Amino acid sequence: MTINSDLSGARIVAVHAHPDDEAITTAGALANLAGRGANVTVITCTLGEQGEVIGETYAGLVNSDADQLGGFRIRELDLSLRALGVRGEFLGGAGRWRDSGMIGDPANGHPRAFIHSGSTAVGQLVTRLRELQPHLLITYGPDGGYGHPDHIRAHQITHEAAAAVGTPRIVWAVTDTAELSAGLDAIAGVPSGWRRAEPGELASVDSVDLALELGDADFSAKVEAMRAHATQIWIADGSVSVTNPHAAFATVSDPAAAPVVWALSNLIAQPVLRHEHYQLGAGTPFPEDAAGLLDGLDWRGR
């Protein structure tokens, strides 16, 4: 991470649905902001109880067996946030809201499912935003990025709470189609047992308001944050862990386009990109020459 304090006094809150979302979608930005002196808080809305597990060591923790995955993922999230140099908390406290699963999942009917959080979750977030007074909120777009009900709900409560407290800017984490396509094309060889993405299978957008370039330190912090979520993310660089004792190796034709290759439990190979992409969700627009998420905001002294 960059070592300076030019953003000292800036306050940022990222609202994410599950542990690992902060790493996959926004880790580079969070590391950059924190490394430049900003006060960065990640608010995670569920424990990710409905997740699958990579590696056999802790496979029995899933919801259909021991149903202990949520508690295990608290530790993974803590390691990720430490790698980024930011602080974190759970909306309403750890375990208040449960991972709802995808549309049609039986977990949709759980009484603590986040999709049923209603005005209570909005009130919880309003309380924290009034205390934290962020200049910038980071979350997902109306579709949640890829349609997950909890991501959509995170978007909804963030915008409702922000309207109540008057947050200057909200941005949505997205992925640029052109850069993703170039990265996918640069993956020359996928690890054994993995597969390539089908055309259009990975969510992306054709237009972004800001492409945040990740320097080496911030990119490295992002990869380490992703690696912390070992039950959910597999990095194809030959590394192993107690959680996943199996090495995976990918080859790339263009390291600039696909410097690191990774997969979720679906084993679809995809690149960690050198940019994170954002759309303006509400509030103060970006100036034409914006290079950072706070550019154009009058946050000093506020």
PDB file of C-alpha atoms in Angstrom:
ATOM      1  CA  MET A   1       0.000   0.000   0.000  1.00  0.00           C
ATOM      2  CA  THR A   2       1.078   3.538  -0.705  1.00  0.00           C
ATOM      3  CA  ILE A   3       2.634   5.127   2.389  1.00  0.00           C
ATOM      4  CA  ASN A   4       1.474   8.734   2.714  1.00  0.00           C
ATOM      5  CA  SER A   5      -1.342  10.640   4.379  1.00  0.00           C
ATOM      6  CA  ASP A   6      -2.848  12.796   1.644  1.00  0.00           C
ATOM      7  CA  LEU A   7      -6.307  11.364   2.415  1.00  0.00           C
ATOM      8  CA  SER A   8      -6.065  11.788   6.201  1.00  0.00           C
ATOM      9  CA  GLY A   9      -9.500  12.860   7.423  1.00  0.00           C
ATOM     10  CA  ALA A  10     -11.425  11.191   4.597  1.00  0.00           C
ATOM     11  CA  ARG A  11     -14.014   8.646   5.695  1.00  0.00           C
ATOM     12  CA  ILE A  12     -15.159   5.741   3.535  1.00  0.00           C
ATOM     13  CA  VAL A  13     -17.680   2.979   4.203  1.00  0.00           C
ATOM     14  CA  ALA A  14     -18.078  -0.084   1.974  1.00  0.00           C
ATOM     15  CA  VAL A  15     -21.284  -2.096   2.402  1.00  0.00           C
ATOM     16  CA  HIS A  16     -20.897  -5.711   1.307  1.00  0.00           C
ATOM     17  CA  ALA A  17     -23.232  -8.701   1.398  1.00  0.00           C
ATOM     18  CA  HIS A  18     -20.850 -11.540   2.343  1.00  0.00           C
ATOM     19  CA  PRO A  19     -17.277 -12.138   3.468  1.00  0.00           C
ATOM     20  CA  ASP A  20     -15.047 -12.209   0.322  1.00  0.00           C
ATOM     21  CA  ASP A  21     -17.084  -9.579  -1.566  1.00  0.00           C
ATOM     22  CA  GLU A  22     -14.845  -6.873  -0.153  1.00  0.00           C
ATOM     23  CA  ALA A  23     -11.790  -8.684  -1.519  1.00  0.00           C
ATOM     24  CA  ILE A  24     -13.064  -9.651  -4.960  1.00  0.00           C
ATOM     25  CA  THR A  25     -14.716  -6.384  -5.928  1.00  0.00           C
ATOM     26  CA  THR A  26     -13.146  -3.516  -3.964  1.00  0.00           C
ATOM     27  CA  ALA A  27      -9.946  -4.621  -2.219  1.00  0.00           C
ATOM     28  CA  GLY A  28      -7.600  -2.550  -4.364  1.00  0.00           C
ATOM     29  CA  ALA A  29      -9.532   0.630  -3.700  1.00  0.00           C
ATOM     30  CA  LEU A  30      -9.838  -0.092   0.014  1.00  0.00           C
ATOM     31  CA  ALA A  31      -6.101  -0.767   0.339  1.00  0.00           C
ATOM     32  CA  ASN A  32      -5.257   2.378  -1.608  1.00  0.00           C
ATOM     33  CA  LEU A  33      -7.570   4.607   0.433  1.00  0.00           C
ATOM     34  CA  ALA A  34      -6.428   3.201   3.774  1.00  0.00           C
ATOM     35  CA  GLY A  35      -2.770   3.345   2.759  1.00  0.00           C
ATOM     36  CA  ARG A  36      -3.171   7.042   2.020  1.00  0.00           C
ATOM     37  CA  GLY A  37      -4.542   7.780   5.483  1.00  0.00           C
ATOM     38  CA  ALA A  38      -8.296   7.505   4.978  1.00  0.00           C
ATOM     39  CA  ASN A  39     -10.528   5.967   7.637  1.00  0.00           C
ATOM     40  CA  VAL A  40     -12.040   2.924   5.903  1.00  0.00           C
ATOM     41  CA  THR A  41     -14.794   0.736   7.358  1.00  0.00           C
ATOM     42  CA  VAL A  42     -16.225  -2.386   5.741  1.00  0.00           C
ATOM     43  CA  ILE A  43     -19.731  -3.288   6.881  1.00  0.00           C
ATOM     44  CA  THR A  44     -20.587  -6.890   6.001  1.00  0.00           C
ATOM     45  CA  CYS A  45     -24.252  -7.858   6.113  1.00  0.00           C
ATOM     46  CA  THR A  46     -24.117 -11.658   6.536  1.00  0.00           C
ATOM     47  CA  LEU A  47     -21.650 -14.410   7.440  1.00  0.00           C
ATOM     48  CA  GLY A  48     -21.923 -16.129   4.059  1.00  0.00           C
ATOM     49  CA  GLU A  49     -23.440 -19.256   5.591  1.00  0.00           C
ATOM     50  CA  GLN A  50     -24.724 -20.589   2.254  1.00  0.00           C
ATOM     51  CA  GLY A  51     -21.316 -20.665   0.591  1.00  0.00           C
ATOM     52  CA  GLU A  52     -19.690 -23.767  -0.819  1.00  0.00           C
ATOM     53  CA  VAL A  53     -16.238 -24.874   0.356  1.00  0.00           C
ATOM     54  CA  ILE A  54     -13.080 -25.382  -1.694  1.00  0.00           C
ATOM     55  CA  GLY A  55     -10.875 -28.171  -0.338  1.00  0.00           C
ATOM     56  CA  GLU A  56     -11.905 -31.192   1.702  1.00  0.00           C
ATOM     57  CA  THR A  57     -10.465 -30.066   5.057  1.00  0.00           C
ATOM     58  CA  TYR A  58     -13.491 -28.001   6.047  1.00  0.00           C
ATOM     59  CA  ALA A  59     -16.026 -29.308   3.541  1.00  0.00           C
ATOM     60  CA  GLY A  60     -18.278 -30.525   6.356  1.00  0.00           C
ATOM     61  CA  LEU A  61     -18.931 -26.976   7.571  1.00  0.00           C
ATOM     62  CA  VAL A  62     -21.488 -26.242   4.827  1.00  0.00           C
ATOM     63  CA  ASN A  63     -25.111 -25.469   5.679  1.00  0.00           C
ATOM     64  CA  SER A  64     -26.354 -28.940   4.670  1.00  0.00           C
ATOM     65  CA  ASP A  65     -23.968 -30.605   7.133  1.00  0.00           C
ATOM     66  CA  ALA A  66     -22.603 -28.929  10.283  1.00  0.00           C
ATOM     67  CA  ASP A  67     -23.838 -25.448   9.269  1.00  0.00           C
ATOM     68  CA  GLN A  68     -20.733 -23.902  10.810  1.00  0.00           C
ATOM     69  CA  LEU A  69     -19.320 -22.158   7.748  1.00  0.00           C
ATOM     70  CA  GLY A  70     -20.491 -18.702   8.790  1.00  0.00           C
ATOM     71  CA  GLY A  71     -18.454 -18.745  11.963  1.00  0.00           C
ATOM     72  CA  PHE A  72     -15.395 -19.989  10.097  1.00  0.00           C
ATOM     73  CA  ARG A  73     -15.704 -17.211   7.545  1.00  0.00           C
ATOM     74  CA  ILE A  74     -15.495 -14.567  10.271  1.00  0.00           C
ATOM     75  CA  ARG A  75     -11.820 -15.469  10.605  1.00  0.00           C
ATOM     76  CA  GLU A  76     -11.277 -15.374   6.842  1.00  0.00           C
ATOM     77  CA  LEU A  77     -12.821 -11.911   6.692  1.00  0.00           C
ATOM     78  CA  ASP A  78     -10.633 -10.725   9.554  1.00  0.00           C
ATOM     79  CA  LEU A  79      -7.505 -11.874   7.707  1.00  0.00           C
ATOM     80  CA  SER A  80      -8.676 -10.158   4.535  1.00  0.00           C
ATOM     81  CA  LEU A  81      -9.334  -6.848   6.283  1.00  0.00           C
ATOM     82  CA  ARG A  82      -5.934  -7.023   7.978  1.00  0.00           C
ATOM     83  CA  ALA A  83      -4.274  -7.468   4.581  1.00  0.00           C
ATOM     84  CA  LEU A  84      -6.041  -4.311   3.390  1.00  0.00           C
ATOM     85  CA  GLY A  85      -5.384  -2.245   6.512  1.00  0.00           C
ATOM     86  CA  VAL A  86      -9.062  -1.465   7.121  1.00  0.00           C
ATOM     87  CA  ARG A  87     -11.509  -2.116   9.925  1.00  0.00           C
ATOM     88  CA  GLY A  88     -14.704  -4.128   9.667  1.00  0.00           C
ATOM     89  CA  GLU A  89     -17.963  -4.913  11.393  1.00  0.00           C
ATOM     90  CA  PHE A  90     -21.154  -6.863  10.756  1.00  0.00           C
ATOM     91  CA  LEU A  91     -24.457  -5.084  10.227  1.00  0.00           C
ATOM     92  CA  GLY A  92     -26.377  -5.462  13.480  1.00  0.00           C
ATOM     93  CA  GLY A  93     -23.583  -7.648  14.895  1.00  0.00           C
ATOM     94  CA  ALA A  94     -22.179 -10.977  13.737  1.00  0.00           C
ATOM     95  CA  GLY A  95     -24.976 -13.399  12.895  1.00  0.00           C
ATOM     96  CA  ARG A  96     -27.834 -10.882  12.985  1.00  0.00           C
ATOM     97  CA  TRP A  97     -28.597 -11.464   9.301  1.00  0.00           C
ATOM     98  CA  ARG A  98     -28.131 -14.745   7.458  1.00  0.00           C
ATOM     99  CA  ASP A  99     -26.972 -15.407   3.902  1.00  0.00           C
ATOM    100  CA  SER A 100     -30.156 -15.761   1.827  1.00  0.00           C
ATOM    101  CA  GLY A 101     -28.626 -17.888  -0.919  1.00  0.00           C
ATOM    102  CA  MET A 102     -29.482 -17.472  -4.577  1.00  0.00           C
ATOM    103  CA  ILE A 103     -33.041 -17.037  -5.839  1.00  0.00           C
ATOM    104  CA  GLY A 104     -35.033 -20.202  -5.134  1.00  0.00           C
ATOM    105  CA  ASP A 105     -32.633 -21.495  -2.477  1.00  0.00           C
ATOM    106  CA  PRO A 106     -34.480 -22.901   0.582  1.00  0.00           C
ATOM    107  CA  ALA A 107     -32.406 -20.411   2.603  1.00  0.00           C
ATOM    108  CA  ASN A 108     -34.632 -17.673   1.163  1.00  0.00           C
ATOM    109  CA  GLY A 109     -37.231 -18.724   3.739  1.00  0.00           C
ATOM    110  CA  HIS A 110     -34.991 -18.497   6.807  1.00  0.00           C
ATOM    111  CA  PRO A 111     -36.397 -15.936   9.288  1.00  0.00           C
ATOM    112  CA  ARG A 112     -33.003 -14.211   9.548  1.00  0.00           C
ATOM    113  CA  ALA A 113     -32.379 -14.208   5.788  1.00  0.00           C
ATOM    114  CA  PHE A 114     -31.002 -10.819   4.786  1.00  0.00           C
ATOM    115  CA  ILE A 115     -33.625 -10.430   2.073  1.00  0.00           C
ATOM    116  CA  HIS A 116     -36.202 -10.137   4.868  1.00  0.00           C
ATOM    117  CA  SER A 117     -34.242  -7.503   6.800  1.00  0.00           C
ATOM    118  CA  GLY A 118     -36.687  -4.705   5.956  1.00  0.00           C
ATOM    119  CA  SER A 119     -36.592  -1.402   7.773  1.00  0.00           C
ATOM    120  CA  THR A 120     -34.590  -2.910  10.636  1.00  0.00           C
ATOM    121  CA  ALA A 121     -31.463  -3.258   8.501  1.00  0.00           C
ATOM    122  CA  VAL A 122     -31.938   0.221   7.062  1.00  0.00           C
ATOM    123  CA  GLY A 123     -32.178   1.611  10.584  1.00  0.00           C
ATOM    124  CA  GLN A 124     -29.054  -0.265  11.661  1.00  0.00           C
ATOM    125  CA  LEU A 125     -27.112   1.183   8.737  1.00  0.00           C
ATOM    126  CA  VAL A 126     -28.490   4.686   9.304  1.00  0.00           C
ATOM    127  CA  THR A 127     -27.243   4.535  12.879  1.00  0.00           C
ATOM    128  CA  ARG A 128     -23.750   3.536  11.810  1.00  0.00           C
ATOM    129  CA  LEU A 129     -23.574   6.078   8.990  1.00  0.00           C
ATOM    130  CA  ARG A 130     -24.576   8.869  11.378  1.00  0.00           C
ATOM    131  CA  GLU A 131     -21.733   7.786  13.639  1.00  0.00           C
ATOM    132  CA  LEU A 132     -19.156   7.247  10.890  1.00  0.00           C
ATOM    133  CA  GLN A 133     -20.206  10.207   8.673  1.00  0.00           C
ATOM    134  CA  PRO A 134     -18.651   8.842   5.469  1.00  0.00           C
ATOM    135  CA  HIS A 135     -17.792  11.070   2.554  1.00  0.00           C
ATOM    136  CA  LEU A 136     -18.030   8.055   0.247  1.00  0.00           C
ATOM    137  CA  LEU A 137     -20.114   4.884   0.225  1.00  0.00           C
ATOM    138  CA  ILE A 138     -19.139   1.857  -1.864  1.00  0.00           C
ATOM    139  CA  THR A 139     -21.616  -0.911  -2.705  1.00  0.00           C
ATOM    140  CA  TYR A 140     -23.218  -2.618  -5.737  1.00  0.00           C
ATOM    141  CA  GLY A 141     -25.612  -1.493  -8.455  1.00  0.00           C
ATOM    142  CA  PRO A 142     -29.351  -2.255  -8.515  1.00  0.00           C
ATOM    143  CA  ASP A 143     -28.740  -5.768  -9.871  1.00  0.00           C
ATOM    144  CA  GLY A 144     -26.253  -6.511  -7.108  1.00  0.00           C
ATOM    145  CA  GLY A 145     -23.517  -6.986  -9.680  1.00  0.00           C
ATOM    146  CA  TYR A 146     -24.653 -10.452 -10.718  1.00  0.00           C
ATOM    147  CA  GLY A 147     -28.166 -10.874  -9.360  1.00  0.00           C
ATOM    148  CA  HIS A 148     -27.552 -12.298  -5.891  1.00  0.00           C
ATOM    149  CA  PRO A 149     -30.513 -11.306  -3.669  1.00  0.00           C
ATOM    150  CA  ASP A 150     -28.226 -10.277  -0.781  1.00  0.00           C
ATOM    151  CA  HIS A 151     -26.207  -8.000  -3.066  1.00  0.00           C
ATOM    152  CA  ILE A 152     -29.405  -6.393  -4.289  1.00  0.00           C
ATOM    153  CA  ARG A 153     -30.528  -5.928  -0.693  1.00  0.00           C
ATOM    154  CA  ALA A 154     -27.163  -4.367   0.223  1.00  0.00           C
ATOM    155  CA  HIS A 155     -27.647  -1.895  -2.632  1.00  0.00           C
ATOM    156  CA  GLN A 156     -31.139  -1.057  -1.408  1.00  0.00           C
ATOM    157  CA  ILE A 157     -30.282  -0.434   2.231  1.00  0.00           C
ATOM    158  CA  THR A 158     -27.188   1.569   1.301  1.00  0.00           C
ATOM    159  CA  HIS A 159     -29.161   3.978  -0.861  1.00  0.00           C
ATOM    160  CA  GLU A 160     -32.008   4.274   1.660  1.00  0.00           C
ATOM    161  CA  ALA A 161     -29.624   4.916   4.544  1.00  0.00           C
ATOM    162  CA  ALA A 162     -27.503   7.349   2.527  1.00  0.00           C
ATOM    163  CA  ALA A 163     -30.582   9.388   1.661  1.00  0.00           C
ATOM    164  CA  ALA A 164     -31.379   9.673   5.364  1.00  0.00           C
ATOM    165  CA  VAL A 165     -27.923  10.920   6.362  1.00  0.00           C
ATOM    166  CA  GLY A 166     -26.908  12.851   3.242  1.00  0.00           C
ATOM    167  CA  THR A 167     -23.793  10.983   2.083  1.00  0.00           C
ATOM    168  CA  PRO A 168     -21.993  13.031  -0.623  1.00  0.00           C
ATOM    169  CA  ARG A 169     -21.293  10.160  -3.060  1.00  0.00           C
ATOM    170  CA  ILE A 170     -22.210   6.515  -3.609  1.00  0.00           C
ATOM    171  CA  VAL A 171     -20.303   4.357  -6.086  1.00  0.00           C
ATOM    172  CA  TRP A 172     -21.079   0.885  -7.412  1.00  0.00           C
ATOM    173  CA  ALA A 173     -18.368  -1.721  -7.918  1.00  0.00           C
ATOM    174  CA  VAL A 174     -18.599  -3.217 -11.409  1.00  0.00           C
ATOM    175  CA  THR A 175     -16.347  -4.975 -13.944  1.00  0.00           C
ATOM    176  CA  ASP A 176     -15.520  -3.495 -17.338  1.00  0.00           C
ATOM    177  CA  THR A 177     -16.427  -5.852 -20.189  1.00  0.00           C
ATOM    178  CA  ALA A 178     -13.501  -4.925 -22.441  1.00  0.00           C
ATOM    179  CA  GLU A 179     -10.844  -5.364 -19.735  1.00  0.00           C
ATOM    180  CA  LEU A 180     -12.399  -8.591 -18.491  1.00  0.00           C
ATOM    181  CA  SER A 181     -12.500  -9.987 -22.029  1.00  0.00           C
ATOM    182  CA  ALA A 182      -8.840  -9.105 -22.567  1.00  0.00           C
ATOM    183  CA  GLY A 183      -7.944 -10.789 -19.280  1.00  0.00           C
ATOM    184  CA  LEU A 184      -9.889 -13.928 -20.113  1.00  0.00           C
ATOM    185  CA  ASP A 185      -8.236 -14.112 -23.530  1.00  0.00           C
ATOM    186  CA  ALA A 186      -4.825 -13.833 -21.856  1.00  0.00           C
ATOM    187  CA  ILE A 187      -5.375 -17.017 -19.828  1.00  0.00           C
ATOM    188  CA  ALA A 188      -3.468 -19.461 -22.024  1.00  0.00           C
ATOM    189  CA  GLY A 189      -3.909 -22.559 -19.889  1.00  0.00           C
ATOM    190  CA  VAL A 190      -6.452 -23.232 -17.141  1.00  0.00           C
ATOM    191  CA  PRO A 191      -5.604 -25.509 -14.195  1.00  0.00           C
ATOM    192  CA  SER A 192      -6.621 -29.150 -14.306  1.00  0.00           C
ATOM    193  CA  GLY A 193     -10.300 -29.482 -13.420  1.00  0.00           C
ATOM    194  CA  TRP A 194     -11.047 -25.823 -14.010  1.00  0.00           C
ATOM    195  CA  ARG A 195     -12.825 -24.462 -17.065  1.00  0.00           C
ATOM    196  CA  ARG A 196     -13.050 -21.325 -19.167  1.00  0.00           C
ATOM    197  CA  ALA A 197     -15.960 -18.923 -18.856  1.00  0.00           C
ATOM    198  CA  GLU A 198     -18.666 -19.163 -21.470  1.00  0.00           C
ATOM    199  CA  PRO A 199     -19.319 -15.960 -23.466  1.00  0.00           C
ATOM    200  CA  GLY A 200     -21.208 -13.519 -21.231  1.00  0.00           C
ATOM    201  CA  GLU A 201     -21.143 -15.882 -18.250  1.00  0.00           C
ATOM    202  CA  LEU A 202     -19.256 -13.486 -15.983  1.00  0.00           C
ATOM    203  CA  ALA A 203     -21.083 -10.283 -15.076  1.00  0.00           C
ATOM    204  CA  SER A 204     -19.679  -7.081 -16.573  1.00  0.00           C
ATOM    205  CA  VAL A 205     -20.747  -3.683 -17.891  1.00  0.00           C
ATOM    206  CA  ASP A 206     -19.928  -1.768 -21.055  1.00  0.00           C
ATOM    207  CA  SER A 207     -19.549   1.662 -19.445  1.00  0.00           C
ATOM    208  CA  VAL A 208     -17.798   2.787 -16.252  1.00  0.00           C
ATOM    209  CA  ASP A 209     -17.296   6.183 -14.638  1.00  0.00           C
ATOM    210  CA  LEU A 210     -13.925   5.399 -13.095  1.00  0.00           C
ATOM    211  CA  ALA A 211     -11.246   2.815 -13.822  1.00  0.00           C
ATOM    212  CA  LEU A 212      -9.033   2.789 -10.739  1.00  0.00           C
ATOM    213  CA  GLU A 213      -5.533   1.635 -11.622  1.00  0.00           C
ATOM    214  CA  LEU A 214      -4.001  -0.563  -8.934  1.00  0.00           C
ATOM    215  CA  GLY A 215      -0.323  -0.018  -8.168  1.00  0.00           C
ATOM    216  CA  ASP A 216       1.825  -3.001  -7.263  1.00  0.00           C
ATOM    217  CA  ALA A 217       1.308  -2.652  -3.501  1.00  0.00           C
ATOM    218  CA  ASP A 218      -2.473  -2.299  -3.747  1.00  0.00           C
ATOM    219  CA  PHE A 219      -2.724  -5.127  -6.276  1.00  0.00           C
ATOM    220  CA  SER A 220      -0.664  -7.357  -3.984  1.00  0.00           C
ATOM    221  CA  ALA A 221      -2.883  -6.465  -1.015  1.00  0.00           C
ATOM    222  CA  LYS A 222      -5.947  -7.360  -3.084  1.00  0.00           C
ATOM    223  CA  VAL A 223      -4.556 -10.784  -3.976  1.00  0.00           C
ATOM    224  CA  GLU A 224      -3.664 -11.467  -0.337  1.00  0.00           C
ATOM    225  CA  ALA A 225      -7.160 -10.404   0.758  1.00  0.00           C
ATOM    226  CA  MET A 226      -8.642 -12.802  -1.775  1.00  0.00           C
ATOM    227  CA  ARG A 227      -6.274 -15.563  -0.652  1.00  0.00           C
ATOM    228  CA  ALA A 228      -7.527 -15.102   2.929  1.00  0.00           C
ATOM    229  CA  HIS A 229     -10.933 -16.431   1.828  1.00  0.00           C
ATOM    230  CA  ALA A 230      -9.545 -19.886   1.138  1.00  0.00           C
ATOM    231  CA  THR A 231     -12.872 -21.696   1.485  1.00  0.00           C
ATOM    232  CA  GLN A 232     -14.261 -19.557  -1.328  1.00  0.00           C
ATOM    233  CA  ILE A 233     -11.354 -18.543  -3.581  1.00  0.00           C
ATOM    234  CA  TRP A 234      -8.615 -20.588  -5.258  1.00  0.00           C
ATOM    235  CA  ILE A 235      -5.558 -18.711  -6.541  1.00  0.00           C
ATOM    236  CA  ALA A 236      -3.838 -20.521  -9.433  1.00  0.00           C
ATOM    237  CA  ASP A 237      -0.273 -19.652  -8.466  1.00  0.00           C
ATOM    238  CA  GLY A 238       0.764 -22.969  -6.940  1.00  0.00           C
ATOM    239  CA  SER A 239       0.067 -21.949  -3.348  1.00  0.00           C
ATOM    240  CA  VAL A 240      -1.571 -24.312  -0.848  1.00  0.00           C
ATOM    241  CA  SER A 241      -3.091 -23.960   2.610  1.00  0.00           C
ATOM    242  CA  VAL A 242      -4.573 -26.056   5.388  1.00  0.00           C
ATOM    243  CA  THR A 243      -8.012 -25.200   4.011  1.00  0.00           C
ATOM    244  CA  ASN A 244      -7.145 -26.160   0.432  1.00  0.00           C
ATOM    245  CA  PRO A 245      -4.029 -28.352   0.239  1.00  0.00           C
ATOM    246  CA  HIS A 246      -4.148 -28.611  -3.563  1.00  0.00           C
ATOM    247  CA  ALA A 247      -2.003 -26.483  -5.867  1.00  0.00           C
ATOM    248  CA  ALA A 248      -3.390 -25.081  -9.113  1.00  0.00           C
ATOM    249  CA  PHE A 249      -1.323 -23.632 -11.937  1.00  0.00           C
ATOM    250  CA  ALA A 250      -2.461 -21.352 -14.749  1.00  0.00           C
ATOM    251  CA  THR A 251      -0.435 -20.024 -17.652  1.00  0.00           C
ATOM    252  CA  VAL A 252      -0.988 -16.637 -19.246  1.00  0.00           C
ATOM    253  CA  SER A 253       0.055 -15.118 -22.560  1.00  0.00           C
ATOM    254  CA  ASP A 254      -0.074 -11.530 -21.290  1.00  0.00           C
ATOM    255  CA  PRO A 255       0.737 -10.924 -17.604  1.00  0.00           C
ATOM    256  CA  ALA A 256      -0.379  -7.316 -17.903  1.00  0.00           C
ATOM    257  CA  ALA A 257      -3.904  -8.428 -18.815  1.00  0.00           C
ATOM    258  CA  ALA A 258      -4.055 -11.418 -16.460  1.00  0.00           C
ATOM    259  CA  PRO A 259      -1.350 -11.088 -13.800  1.00  0.00           C
ATOM    260  CA  VAL A 260      -3.100 -13.564 -11.473  1.00  0.00           C
ATOM    261  CA  VAL A 261      -5.725 -16.217 -12.232  1.00  0.00           C
ATOM    262  CA  TRP A 262      -8.338 -17.314  -9.718  1.00  0.00           C
ATOM    263  CA  ALA A 263     -11.650 -19.130  -9.362  1.00  0.00           C
ATOM    264  CA  LEU A 264     -14.583 -19.519  -7.023  1.00  0.00           C
ATOM    265  CA  SER A 265     -15.926 -22.973  -6.176  1.00  0.00           C
ATOM    266  CA  ASN A 266     -17.441 -23.099  -9.679  1.00  0.00           C
ATOM    267  CA  LEU A 267     -13.826 -23.399 -10.926  1.00  0.00           C
ATOM    268  CA  ILE A 268     -14.304 -20.856 -13.710  1.00  0.00           C
ATOM    269  CA  ALA A 269     -10.866 -19.357 -14.391  1.00  0.00           C
ATOM    270  CA  GLN A 270     -10.811 -15.573 -14.387  1.00  0.00           C
ATOM    271  CA  PRO A 271      -8.169 -12.842 -14.093  1.00  0.00           C
ATOM    272  CA  VAL A 272      -7.494 -10.472 -11.238  1.00  0.00           C
ATOM    273  CA  LEU A 273      -7.512  -7.236 -13.227  1.00  0.00           C
ATOM    274  CA  ARG A 274      -5.125  -4.314 -12.863  1.00  0.00           C
ATOM    275  CA  HIS A 275      -8.089  -1.936 -12.569  1.00  0.00           C
ATOM    276  CA  GLU A 276     -11.170  -1.852 -10.373  1.00  0.00           C
ATOM    277  CA  HIS A 277     -14.176  -0.307 -12.049  1.00  0.00           C
ATOM    278  CA  TYR A 278     -16.865   1.907 -10.566  1.00  0.00           C
ATOM    279  CA  GLN A 279     -20.058   3.616 -11.639  1.00  0.00           C
ATOM    280  CA  LEU A 280     -21.515   6.667  -9.938  1.00  0.00           C
ATOM    281  CA  GLY A 281     -24.560   5.559  -7.985  1.00  0.00           C
ATOM    282  CA  ALA A 282     -25.643   8.881  -6.478  1.00  0.00           C
ATOM    283  CA  GLY A 283     -24.310  12.229  -5.341  1.00  0.00           C
ATOM    284  CA  THR A 284     -21.419  14.367  -6.544  1.00  0.00           C
ATOM    285  CA  PRO A 285     -20.277  13.401 -10.075  1.00  0.00           C
ATOM    286  CA  PHE A 286     -16.674  12.603 -10.916  1.00  0.00           C
ATOM    287  CA  PRO A 287     -14.674  15.290 -12.723  1.00  0.00           C
ATOM    288  CA  GLU A 288     -13.663  14.338 -16.270  1.00  0.00           C
ATOM    289  CA  ASP A 289     -10.054  13.722 -15.248  1.00  0.00           C
ATOM    290  CA  ALA A 290     -10.872  11.702 -12.111  1.00  0.00           C
ATOM    291  CA  ALA A 291      -8.313   9.079 -11.137  1.00  0.00           C
ATOM    292  CA  GLY A 292      -9.559   8.298  -7.602  1.00  0.00           C
ATOM    293  CA  LEU A 293     -12.851   7.627  -5.850  1.00  0.00           C
ATOM    294  CA  LEU A 294     -12.701  10.846  -3.798  1.00  0.00           C
ATOM    295  CA  ASP A 295     -11.803  13.118  -6.715  1.00  0.00           C
ATOM    296  CA  GLY A 296     -14.226  16.030  -6.989  1.00  0.00           C
ATOM    297  CA  LEU A 297     -15.508  15.672  -3.413  1.00  0.00           C
ATOM    298  CA  ASP A 298     -15.093  18.513  -0.930  1.00  0.00           C
ATOM    299  CA  TRP A 299     -14.316  16.214   1.992  1.00  0.00           C
ATOM    300  CA  ARG A 300     -11.695  18.218   3.844  1.00  0.00           C
ATOM    301  CA  GLY A 301     -13.061  19.816   6.985  1.00  0.00           C
ATOM    302  CA  ARG A 302     -16.459  18.180   6.570  1.00  0.00           C
TER     303      ARG A 302
END
